[in-house]
Coordinates of C-alpha atoms and ligand atoms in Angstrom, one line a residue:
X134 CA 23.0 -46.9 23.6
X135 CA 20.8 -43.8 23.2
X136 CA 21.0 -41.1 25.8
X137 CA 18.2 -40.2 28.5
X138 CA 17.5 -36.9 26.4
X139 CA 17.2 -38.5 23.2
X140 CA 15.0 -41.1 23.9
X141 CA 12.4 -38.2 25.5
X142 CA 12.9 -36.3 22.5
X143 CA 11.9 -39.7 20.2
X144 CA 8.7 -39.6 22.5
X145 CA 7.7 -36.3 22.4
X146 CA 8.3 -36.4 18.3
X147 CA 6.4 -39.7 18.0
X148 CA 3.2 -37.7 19.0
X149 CA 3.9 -35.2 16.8
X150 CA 4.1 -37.4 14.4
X151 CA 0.8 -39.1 15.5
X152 CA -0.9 -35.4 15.5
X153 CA 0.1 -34.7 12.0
X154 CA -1.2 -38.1 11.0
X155 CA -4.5 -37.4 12.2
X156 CA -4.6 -34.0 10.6
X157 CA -3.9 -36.1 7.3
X158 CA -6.5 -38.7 7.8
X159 CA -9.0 -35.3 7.9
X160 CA -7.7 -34.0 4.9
X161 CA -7.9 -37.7 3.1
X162 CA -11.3 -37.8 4.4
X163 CA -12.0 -34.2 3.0
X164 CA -10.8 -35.1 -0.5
X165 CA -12.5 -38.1 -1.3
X166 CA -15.7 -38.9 1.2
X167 CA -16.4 -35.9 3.0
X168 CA -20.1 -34.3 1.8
X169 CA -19.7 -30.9 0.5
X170 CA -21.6 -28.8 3.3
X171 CA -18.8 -30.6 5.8
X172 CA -16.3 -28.0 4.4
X173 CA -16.6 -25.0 7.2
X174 CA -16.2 -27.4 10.3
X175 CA -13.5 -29.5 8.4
X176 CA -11.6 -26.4 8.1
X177 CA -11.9 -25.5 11.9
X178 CA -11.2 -29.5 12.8
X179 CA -7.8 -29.9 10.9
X180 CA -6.8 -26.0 12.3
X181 CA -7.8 -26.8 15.9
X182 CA -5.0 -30.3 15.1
X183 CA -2.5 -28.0 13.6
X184 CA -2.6 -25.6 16.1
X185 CA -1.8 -28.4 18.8
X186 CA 1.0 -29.4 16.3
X187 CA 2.5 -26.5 15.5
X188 CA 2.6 -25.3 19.4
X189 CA 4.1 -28.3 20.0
X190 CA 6.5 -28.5 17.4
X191 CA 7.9 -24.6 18.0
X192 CA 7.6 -24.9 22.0
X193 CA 10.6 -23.6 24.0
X194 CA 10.2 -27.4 25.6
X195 CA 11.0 -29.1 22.2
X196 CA 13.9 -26.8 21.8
X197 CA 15.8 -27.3 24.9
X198 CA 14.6 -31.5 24.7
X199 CA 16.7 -31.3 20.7
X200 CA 19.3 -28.8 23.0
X201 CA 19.9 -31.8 25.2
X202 CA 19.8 -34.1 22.7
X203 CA 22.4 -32.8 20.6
X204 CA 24.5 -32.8 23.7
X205 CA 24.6 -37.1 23.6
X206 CA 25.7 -37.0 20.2
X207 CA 29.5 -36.9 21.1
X208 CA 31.6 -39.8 19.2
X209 CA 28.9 -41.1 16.8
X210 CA 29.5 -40.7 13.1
X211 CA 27.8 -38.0 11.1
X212 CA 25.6 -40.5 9.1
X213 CA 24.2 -42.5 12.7
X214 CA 20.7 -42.6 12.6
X215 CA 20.5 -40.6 16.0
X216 CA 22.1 -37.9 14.5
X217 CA 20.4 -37.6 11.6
X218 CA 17.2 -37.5 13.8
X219 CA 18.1 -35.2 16.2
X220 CA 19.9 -32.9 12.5
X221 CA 16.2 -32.8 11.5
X222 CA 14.5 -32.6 14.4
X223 CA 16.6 -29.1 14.9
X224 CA 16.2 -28.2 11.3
X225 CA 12.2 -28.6 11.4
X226 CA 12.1 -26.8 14.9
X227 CA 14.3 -24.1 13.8
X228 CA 11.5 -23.7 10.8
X229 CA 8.4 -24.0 12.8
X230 CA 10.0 -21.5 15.8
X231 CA 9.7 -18.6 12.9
X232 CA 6.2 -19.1 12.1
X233 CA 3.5 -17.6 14.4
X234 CA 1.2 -20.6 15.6
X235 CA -1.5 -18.0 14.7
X236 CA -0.5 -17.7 11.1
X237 CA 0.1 -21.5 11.4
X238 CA -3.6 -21.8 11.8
X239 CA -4.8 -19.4 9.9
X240 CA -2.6 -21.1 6.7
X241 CA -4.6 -24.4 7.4
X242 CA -7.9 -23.1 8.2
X243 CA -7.7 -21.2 4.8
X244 CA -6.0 -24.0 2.9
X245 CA -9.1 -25.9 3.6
X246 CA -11.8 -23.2 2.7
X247 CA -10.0 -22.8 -0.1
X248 CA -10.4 -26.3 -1.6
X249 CA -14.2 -26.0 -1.0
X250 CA -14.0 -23.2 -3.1
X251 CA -11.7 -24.3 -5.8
X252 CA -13.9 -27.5 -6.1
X253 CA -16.8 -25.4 -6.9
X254 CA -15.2 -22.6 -8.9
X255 CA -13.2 -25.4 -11.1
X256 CA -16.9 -27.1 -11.6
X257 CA -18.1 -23.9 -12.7
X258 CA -15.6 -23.0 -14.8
X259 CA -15.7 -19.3 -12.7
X260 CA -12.3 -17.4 -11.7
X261 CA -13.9 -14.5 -10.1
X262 CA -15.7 -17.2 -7.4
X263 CA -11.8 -18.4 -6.5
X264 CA -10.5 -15.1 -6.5
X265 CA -10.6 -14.3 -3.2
X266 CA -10.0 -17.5 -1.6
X267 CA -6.7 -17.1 -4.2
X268 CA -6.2 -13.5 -2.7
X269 CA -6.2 -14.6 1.3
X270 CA -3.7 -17.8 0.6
X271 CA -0.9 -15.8 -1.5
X272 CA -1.5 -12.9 1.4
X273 CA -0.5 -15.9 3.9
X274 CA 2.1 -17.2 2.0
X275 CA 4.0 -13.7 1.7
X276 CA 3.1 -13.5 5.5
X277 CA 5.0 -16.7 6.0
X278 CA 7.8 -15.6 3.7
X279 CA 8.0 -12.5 6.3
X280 CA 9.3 -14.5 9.3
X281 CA 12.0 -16.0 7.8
X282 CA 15.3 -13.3 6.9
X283 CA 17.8 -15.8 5.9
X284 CA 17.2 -16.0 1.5
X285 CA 18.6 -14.8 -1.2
X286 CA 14.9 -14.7 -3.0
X287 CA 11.8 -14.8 -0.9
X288 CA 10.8 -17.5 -2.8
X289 CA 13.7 -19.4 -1.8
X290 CA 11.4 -19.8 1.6
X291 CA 8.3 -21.8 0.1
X292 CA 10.5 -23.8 -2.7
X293 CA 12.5 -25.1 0.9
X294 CA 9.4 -26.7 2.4
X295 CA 9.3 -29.2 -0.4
X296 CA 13.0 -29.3 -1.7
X297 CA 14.9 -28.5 1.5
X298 CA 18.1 -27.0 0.5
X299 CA 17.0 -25.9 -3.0
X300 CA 17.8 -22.5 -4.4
X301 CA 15.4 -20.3 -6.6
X302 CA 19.0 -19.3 -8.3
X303 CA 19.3 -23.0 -9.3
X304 CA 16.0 -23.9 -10.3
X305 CA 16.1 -21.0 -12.3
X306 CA 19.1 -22.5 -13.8
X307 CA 18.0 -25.4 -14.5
X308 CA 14.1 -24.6 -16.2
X309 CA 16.0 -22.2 -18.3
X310 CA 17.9 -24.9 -19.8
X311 CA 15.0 -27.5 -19.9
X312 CA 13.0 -24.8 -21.9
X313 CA 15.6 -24.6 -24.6
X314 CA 16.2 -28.3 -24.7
X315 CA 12.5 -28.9 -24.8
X316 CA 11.1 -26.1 -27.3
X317 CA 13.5 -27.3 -30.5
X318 CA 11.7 -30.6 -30.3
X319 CA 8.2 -29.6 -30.0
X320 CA 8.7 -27.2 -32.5
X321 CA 9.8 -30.2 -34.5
X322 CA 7.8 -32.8 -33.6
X323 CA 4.4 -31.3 -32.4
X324 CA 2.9 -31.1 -36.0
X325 CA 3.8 -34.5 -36.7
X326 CA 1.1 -37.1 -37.1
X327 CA 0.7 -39.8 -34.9
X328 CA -2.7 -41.6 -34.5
X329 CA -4.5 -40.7 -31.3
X330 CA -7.4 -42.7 -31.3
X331 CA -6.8 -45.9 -29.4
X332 CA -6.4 -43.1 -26.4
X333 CA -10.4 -41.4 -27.3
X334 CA -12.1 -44.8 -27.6
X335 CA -15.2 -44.9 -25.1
X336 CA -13.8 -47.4 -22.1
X337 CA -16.5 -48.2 -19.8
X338 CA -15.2 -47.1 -16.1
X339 CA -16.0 -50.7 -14.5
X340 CA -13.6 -51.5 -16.9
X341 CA -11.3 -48.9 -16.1
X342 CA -11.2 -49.7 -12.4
X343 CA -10.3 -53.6 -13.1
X344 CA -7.4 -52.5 -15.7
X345 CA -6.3 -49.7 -13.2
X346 CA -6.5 -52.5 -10.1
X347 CA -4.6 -55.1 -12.1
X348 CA -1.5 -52.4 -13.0
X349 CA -1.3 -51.4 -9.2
X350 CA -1.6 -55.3 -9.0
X351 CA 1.7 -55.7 -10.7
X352 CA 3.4 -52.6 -9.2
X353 CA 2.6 -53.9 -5.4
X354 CA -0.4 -52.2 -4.1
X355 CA -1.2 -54.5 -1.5
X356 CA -5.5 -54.8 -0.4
X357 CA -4.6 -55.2 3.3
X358 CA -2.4 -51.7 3.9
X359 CA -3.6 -49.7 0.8
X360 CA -7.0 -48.3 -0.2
X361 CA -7.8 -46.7 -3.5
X362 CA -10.5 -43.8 -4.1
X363 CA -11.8 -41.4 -6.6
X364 CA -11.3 -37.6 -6.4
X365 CA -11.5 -34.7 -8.6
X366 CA -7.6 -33.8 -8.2
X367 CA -6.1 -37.4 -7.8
X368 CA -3.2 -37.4 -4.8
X369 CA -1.7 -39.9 -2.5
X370 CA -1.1 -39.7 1.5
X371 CA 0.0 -42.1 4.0
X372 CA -0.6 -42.7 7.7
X373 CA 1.6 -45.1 8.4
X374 CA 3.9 -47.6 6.1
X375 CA 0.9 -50.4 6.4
X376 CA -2.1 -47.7 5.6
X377 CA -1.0 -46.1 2.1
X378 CA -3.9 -44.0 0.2
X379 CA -4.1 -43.7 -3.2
X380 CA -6.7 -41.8 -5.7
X381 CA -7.4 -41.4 -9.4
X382 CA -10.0 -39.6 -11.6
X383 CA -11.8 -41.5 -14.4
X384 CA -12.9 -40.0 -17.9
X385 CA -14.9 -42.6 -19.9
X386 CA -13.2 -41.3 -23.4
X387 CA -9.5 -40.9 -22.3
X388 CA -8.4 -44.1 -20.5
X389 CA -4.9 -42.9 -19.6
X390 CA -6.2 -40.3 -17.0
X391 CA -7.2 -43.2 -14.7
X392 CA -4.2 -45.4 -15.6
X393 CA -1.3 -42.8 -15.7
X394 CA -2.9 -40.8 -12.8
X395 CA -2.7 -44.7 -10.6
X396 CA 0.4 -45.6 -11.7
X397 CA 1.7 -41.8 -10.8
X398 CA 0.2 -42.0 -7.5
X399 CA 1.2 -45.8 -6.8
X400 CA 4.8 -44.6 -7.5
X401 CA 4.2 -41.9 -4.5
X402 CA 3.1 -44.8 -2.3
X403 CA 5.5 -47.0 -2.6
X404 CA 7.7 -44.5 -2.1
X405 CA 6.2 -44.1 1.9
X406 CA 5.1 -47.8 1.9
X407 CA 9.3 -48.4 1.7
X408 CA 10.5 -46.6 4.2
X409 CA 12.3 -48.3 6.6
X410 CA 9.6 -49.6 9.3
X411 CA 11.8 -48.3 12.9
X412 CA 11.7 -45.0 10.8
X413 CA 8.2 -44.5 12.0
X414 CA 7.0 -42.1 14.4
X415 CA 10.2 -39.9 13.8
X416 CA 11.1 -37.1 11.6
X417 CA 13.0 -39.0 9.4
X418 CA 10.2 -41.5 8.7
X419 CA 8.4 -39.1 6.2
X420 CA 9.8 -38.0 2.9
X421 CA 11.4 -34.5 3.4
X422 CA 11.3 -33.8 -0.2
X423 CA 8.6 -33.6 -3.0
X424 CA 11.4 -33.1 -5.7
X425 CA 12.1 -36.6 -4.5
X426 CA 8.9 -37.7 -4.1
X427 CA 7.9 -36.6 -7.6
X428 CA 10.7 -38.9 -9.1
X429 CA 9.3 -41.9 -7.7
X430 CA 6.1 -41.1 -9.5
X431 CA 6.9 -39.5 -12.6
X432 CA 9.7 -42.8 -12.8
X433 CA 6.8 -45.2 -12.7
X434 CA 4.5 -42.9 -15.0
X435 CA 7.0 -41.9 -17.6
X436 CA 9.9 -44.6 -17.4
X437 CA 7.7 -47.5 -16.6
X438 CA 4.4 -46.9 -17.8
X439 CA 5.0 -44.9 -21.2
X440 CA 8.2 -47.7 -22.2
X441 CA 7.8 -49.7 -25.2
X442 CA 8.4 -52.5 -22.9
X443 CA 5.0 -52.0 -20.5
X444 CA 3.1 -51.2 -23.5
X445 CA 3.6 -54.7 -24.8
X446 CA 2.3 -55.8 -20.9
X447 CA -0.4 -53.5 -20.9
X448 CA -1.6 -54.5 -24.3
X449 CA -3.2 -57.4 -23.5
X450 CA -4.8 -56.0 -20.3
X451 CA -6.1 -53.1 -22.4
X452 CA -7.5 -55.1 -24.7
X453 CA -9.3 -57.5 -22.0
X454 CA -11.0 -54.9 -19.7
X455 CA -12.0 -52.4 -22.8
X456 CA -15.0 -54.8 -23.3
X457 CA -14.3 -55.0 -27.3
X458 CA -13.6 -51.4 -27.4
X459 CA -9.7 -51.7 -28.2
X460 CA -9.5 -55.2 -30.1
X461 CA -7.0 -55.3 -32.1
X462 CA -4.7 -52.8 -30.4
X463 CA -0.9 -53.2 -31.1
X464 CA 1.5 -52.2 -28.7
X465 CA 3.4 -50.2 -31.2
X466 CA 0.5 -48.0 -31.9
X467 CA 0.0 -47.6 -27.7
X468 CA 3.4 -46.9 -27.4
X469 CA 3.3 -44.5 -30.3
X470 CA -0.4 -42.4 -29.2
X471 CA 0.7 -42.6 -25.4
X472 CA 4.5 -40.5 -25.9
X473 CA 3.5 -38.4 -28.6
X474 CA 4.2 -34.8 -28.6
X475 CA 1.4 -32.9 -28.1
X476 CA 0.9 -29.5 -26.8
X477 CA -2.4 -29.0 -25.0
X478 CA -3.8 -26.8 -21.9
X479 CA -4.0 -29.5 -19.2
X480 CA -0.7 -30.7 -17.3
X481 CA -2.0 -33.8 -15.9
X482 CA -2.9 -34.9 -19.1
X483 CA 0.1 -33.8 -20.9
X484 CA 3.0 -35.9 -22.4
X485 CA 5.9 -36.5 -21.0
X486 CA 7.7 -33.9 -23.5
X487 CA 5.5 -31.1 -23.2
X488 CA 5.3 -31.5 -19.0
X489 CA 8.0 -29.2 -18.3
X490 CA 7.0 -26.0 -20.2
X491 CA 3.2 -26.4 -18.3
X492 CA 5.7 -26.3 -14.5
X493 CA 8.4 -23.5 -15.9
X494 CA 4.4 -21.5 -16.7
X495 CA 3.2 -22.0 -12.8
X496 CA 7.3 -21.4 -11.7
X497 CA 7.1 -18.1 -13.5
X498 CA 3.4 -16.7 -12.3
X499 CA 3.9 -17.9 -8.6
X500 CA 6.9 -16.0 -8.3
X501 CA 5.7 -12.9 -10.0
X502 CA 2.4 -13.3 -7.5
X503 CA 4.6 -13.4 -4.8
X504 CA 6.7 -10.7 -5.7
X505 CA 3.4 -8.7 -6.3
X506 CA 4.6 -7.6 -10.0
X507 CA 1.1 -9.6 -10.8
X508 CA -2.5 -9.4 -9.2
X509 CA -5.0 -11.9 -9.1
X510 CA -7.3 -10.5 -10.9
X511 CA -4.6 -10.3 -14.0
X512 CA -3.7 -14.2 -13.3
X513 CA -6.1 -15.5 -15.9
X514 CA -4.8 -13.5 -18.9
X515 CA -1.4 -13.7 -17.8
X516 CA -1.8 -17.6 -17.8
X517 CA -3.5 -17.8 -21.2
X518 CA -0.4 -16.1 -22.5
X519 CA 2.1 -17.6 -21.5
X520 CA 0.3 -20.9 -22.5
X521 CA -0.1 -19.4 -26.0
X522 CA 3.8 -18.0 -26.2
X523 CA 5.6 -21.4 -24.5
X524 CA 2.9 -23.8 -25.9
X525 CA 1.2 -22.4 -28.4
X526 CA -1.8 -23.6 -27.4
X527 CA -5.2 -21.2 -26.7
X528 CA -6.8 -21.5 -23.3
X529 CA -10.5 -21.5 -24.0
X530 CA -11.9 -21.4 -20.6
X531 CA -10.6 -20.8 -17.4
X532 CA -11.7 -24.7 -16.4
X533 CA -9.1 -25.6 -18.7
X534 CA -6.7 -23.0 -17.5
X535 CA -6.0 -21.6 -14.0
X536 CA -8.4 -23.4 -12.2
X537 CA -6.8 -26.6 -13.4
X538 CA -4.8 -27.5 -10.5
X539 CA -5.6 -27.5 -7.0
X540 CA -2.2 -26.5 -5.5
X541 CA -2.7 -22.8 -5.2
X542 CA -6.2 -23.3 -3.9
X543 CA -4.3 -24.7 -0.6
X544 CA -1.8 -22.5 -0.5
X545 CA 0.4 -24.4 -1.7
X546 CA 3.1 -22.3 -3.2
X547 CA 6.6 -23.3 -4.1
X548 CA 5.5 -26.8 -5.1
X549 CA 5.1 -27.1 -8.8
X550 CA 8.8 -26.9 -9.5
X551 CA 9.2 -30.3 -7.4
X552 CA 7.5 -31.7 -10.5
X553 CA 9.5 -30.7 -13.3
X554 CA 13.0 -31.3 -10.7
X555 CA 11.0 -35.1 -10.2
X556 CA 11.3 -35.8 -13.9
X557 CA 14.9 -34.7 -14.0
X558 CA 16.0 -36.6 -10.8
X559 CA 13.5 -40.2 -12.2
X560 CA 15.9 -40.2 -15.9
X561 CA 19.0 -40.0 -13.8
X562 CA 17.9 -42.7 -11.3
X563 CA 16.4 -44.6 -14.7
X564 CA 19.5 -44.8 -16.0
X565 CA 21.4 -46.2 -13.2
X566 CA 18.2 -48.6 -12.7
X567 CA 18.8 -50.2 -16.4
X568 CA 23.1 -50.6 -15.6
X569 CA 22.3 -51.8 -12.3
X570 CA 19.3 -54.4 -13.7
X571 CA 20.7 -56.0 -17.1
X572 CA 17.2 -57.3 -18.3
X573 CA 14.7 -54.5 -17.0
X574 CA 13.3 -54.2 -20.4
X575 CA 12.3 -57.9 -20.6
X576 CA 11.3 -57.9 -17.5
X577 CA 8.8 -55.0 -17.6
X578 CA 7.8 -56.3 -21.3
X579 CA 6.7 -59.6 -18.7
X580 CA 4.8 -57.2 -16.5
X581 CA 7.4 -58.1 -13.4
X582 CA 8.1 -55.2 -11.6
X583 CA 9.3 -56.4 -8.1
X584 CA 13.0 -56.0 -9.2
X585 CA 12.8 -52.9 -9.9
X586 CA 10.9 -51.9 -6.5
X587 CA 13.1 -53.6 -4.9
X588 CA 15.8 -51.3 -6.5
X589 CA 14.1 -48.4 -5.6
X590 CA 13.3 -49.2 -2.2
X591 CA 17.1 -50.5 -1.6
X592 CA 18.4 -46.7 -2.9
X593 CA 16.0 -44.1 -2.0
X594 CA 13.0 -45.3 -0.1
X595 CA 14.0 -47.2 2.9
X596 CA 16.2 -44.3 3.7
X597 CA 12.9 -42.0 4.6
X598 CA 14.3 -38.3 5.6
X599 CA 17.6 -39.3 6.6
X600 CA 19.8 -37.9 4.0
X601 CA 19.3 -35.0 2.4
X602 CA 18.7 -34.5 -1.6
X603 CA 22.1 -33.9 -2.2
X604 CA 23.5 -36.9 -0.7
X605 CA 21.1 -39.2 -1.6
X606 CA 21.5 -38.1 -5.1
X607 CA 25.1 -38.3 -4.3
X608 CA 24.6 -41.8 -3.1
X609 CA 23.3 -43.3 -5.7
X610 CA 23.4 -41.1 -9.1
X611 CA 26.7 -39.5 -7.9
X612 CA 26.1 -36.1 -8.8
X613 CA 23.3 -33.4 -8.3
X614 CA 20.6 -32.7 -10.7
X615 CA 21.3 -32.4 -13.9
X616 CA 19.1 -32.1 -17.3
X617 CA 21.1 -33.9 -19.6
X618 CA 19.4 -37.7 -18.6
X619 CA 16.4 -36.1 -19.2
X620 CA 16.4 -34.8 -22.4
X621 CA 18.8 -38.3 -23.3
X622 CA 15.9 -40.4 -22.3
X623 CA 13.3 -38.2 -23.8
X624 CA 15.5 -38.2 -27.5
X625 CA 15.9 -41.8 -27.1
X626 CA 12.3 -42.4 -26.7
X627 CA 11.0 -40.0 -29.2
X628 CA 13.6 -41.4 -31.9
X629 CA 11.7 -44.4 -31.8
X630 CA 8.5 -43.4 -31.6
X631 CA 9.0 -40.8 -34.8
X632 CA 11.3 -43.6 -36.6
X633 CA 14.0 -40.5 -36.5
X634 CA 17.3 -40.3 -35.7
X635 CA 16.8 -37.4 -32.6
X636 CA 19.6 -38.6 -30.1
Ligands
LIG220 ZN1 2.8 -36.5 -7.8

């Protein structure tokens, strides 16, 4: 029986929840319909919604509501749903009540001006058009930084909006370790040949599109509660656990962009799609972290899509909707061109191997932007060189180098990282997926992947926001993040697809 106060609180956060929504649905709209000259009053739109939000969400009212709140907690246990809403309702409050609703505003107005310019700059292939738009969103960002006291490293304050809890100390920690795992074996295996060419064939898009909708197919994108779109920077959002959104980008000489980008973003949505449905409408029915978030995706990207087992399923598939481009494909060979090693400029399209150097890059310039030991106008050269000294690979445009991404264009700082932390957290969860299922391997050889989405959903998505990283890791890997079942499954893999003995 839920108190008075708590069940005012529930309604008051329910249309916060519904306000934040809406301010999605206008960014959807924004990356994937929206006409270009739409931009400026787009912008004004979604700040005029967060505005409402964010007063809302920092009022005196929503504090002494959670003050209340907390005071019906007596005699529950620390893991009852009420207290874990009312935990994060404090904790988000507490975050919001720092932040001036005017810099609020002023973070999402220019979040969205600055996508309309990254768009164009990126299709241009010209920094000094993004500069500024860069210039005003890192200025916010260390504004934000400045009304918070309580870090050891300022960036500590950005990397806790999208892995609460998380340390700059420990993901520190953890890349430096990753590097040296992951630089021995490029060194050794990024010369190697391995025949790329199935990957470059030309695939006719409509053909794409029906191989891509028969992979969500099997992974459970469902027609009546998702939708699936094109965009130049693919990305997932939802609005509710029934209305899951989903886009990819489609290159007619490099299938995998369309396929891995789907399956990467499908992972994201069934990740919100599995939340427990009474979670909606509160804060624990959204996913509090990206790290998290990230291992659902990279898991069905990497662990799924790049096994030996789905290559055999996808095969066949390939080989249908390629319109005669791919007869005669083996599996072994897909399995072979789609893991190898393989440094190049653009993360997206990386391999799973060479992934983590192209996040420990952005890790390292976002926090020397921050810090301010590196301007804007040096970002370009600074990029190209670290490429060239972790990588070895030469940047030969700008296109191709730090206009790649969109993140920074929205001000969206601290977030990279989640990627990189997302690999690390998918192999631990892998491996307790293949003790936990006996026959995965046959049955994603057989293209069946409810099992193992049922898995997922049982562990980590149904449980939405209420337990933090820590404890769900805790839960279900028992133990925090670690590199080892990383590098494991990546030794593993690449053993087999070199025919060496690397584990
Ligand atoms: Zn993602």
């Amino acid at each position: 029986m839920t108190g008075p106060a708590i069940e005012q609180l529930r309604m008051q956060l329910a249309e916060l929840w519904d306000l934040r929504r809406a301010c999605a649905v206008l960014q959807w709209d924004q990356s994937t319909m929206m006409p270009p000259l739409g931009a400026s009053q787009r912008a004004e739109q979604i700040a005029t919604l967060e505005r409402i939000a964010h007063e809302r969400s920092s009022s005196d009212r929503l504090g002494e509501l959670i003050g209340a709140a907390e005071g019906e907690l007596d005699g529950l246990p620390s893991d009852a749903m009420e207290v874990r809403l009312v935990a994060e309702a404090r904790r988000l409050h507490e975050k919001d009540r720092r932040v001036p609703v005017e810099l609020a505003v002023a973070r999402s107005r220019e979040a969205s001006r600055g996508y309309a310019v990254w768009v164009k700059a990126r299709a241009a292939g010209d920094f000094s058009a993004f500069a500024g738009a860069l210039e005003r969103n890192f200025r916010l960002v260390r504004d934000y930084i400045a009304c918070f006291d309580d870090y050891e490293d300022p960036y500590d304050v950005v990397l806790d909006d999208f892995a609460p809890g998380m340390r700059t100390a420990q993901v520190s920690r953890l890349f430096a370790e990753l590097r040296s795992a992951l630089r021995p074996l490029i060194a050794e295996l990024g010369d190697r040949a391995i025949d790329m060419s199935p990957l470059h064939v030309e695939f006719p898009v409509s053909g794409q599109r029906r191989l891509v909708d028969r992979v969500l197919g099997w992974m459970g994108f469902d027609p009546a509660a998702w939708r699936l779109d094109d965009t130049v920077h693919p990305f997932e959002s939802s609005f509710s656990v029934t209305d899951v959104r989903l886009t990819t980008r489609y290159e007619l000489s490099h299938f995998p962009t369309a396929l891995y980008g789907a399956m990467h973003e499908c992972g994201h949505g069934l990740y919100e799609a599995g939340v427990a449905p009474d979670l909606q409408r509160t804060p624990l029915g959204t996913i509090r972290s990206s790290a998290v978030h990230e291992s659902q995706s990279r898991l069905w990207e990497n662990m799924v899509g790049r096994s030996r087992a789905f290559c055999g399923a996808l095969t066949p598939a390939l080989i249908e909707h390629s319109q005669g481009r791919l007869d005669g494909l083996r599996p072994d060979a897909l399995f072979r061109a789609v893991n190898a090693v393989r440094p190049s400029t653009i993360r997206i399209e990386a391999d799973e191997t060479t992934y983590g150097l192209h996040i420990v890059i952005r890790f390292e310039l976002e926090r020397r932007l921050l810090a301010g030991d590196l301007s804007v106008a040096e970002l370009p050269e600074a990029w190209n060189s670290l490429m060239l000294e972790y990588l070895g690979v030469r940047v030969a445009s700008d296109a191709e180098g730090v206009l790649q991404d969109v993140h920074w264009s929205e001000g969206l700082v601290g977030y990279f990282p989640t990627y990189a932390i997302g690999n690390l957290i998918a192999a631990q969860l892998w491996e307790r997926a293949q003790a936990d299922i006996p026959d995965l391997d046959a049955q994603l050889a057989d293209h069946r992947l409810g099992p193992l989405r049922e898995w997922l959903r049982e562990q980590v998505h149904r449980h939405g926001s209420r337990y933090s990283d820590p404890q769900l890791l805790d839960r279900v890997v028992g133990g925090p993040v670690e590199v080892g079942p990383f590098i494991n499954h990546l030794r593993r893999k690449l053993g087999e697809v070199y025919e060496l003995d690397l584990a």
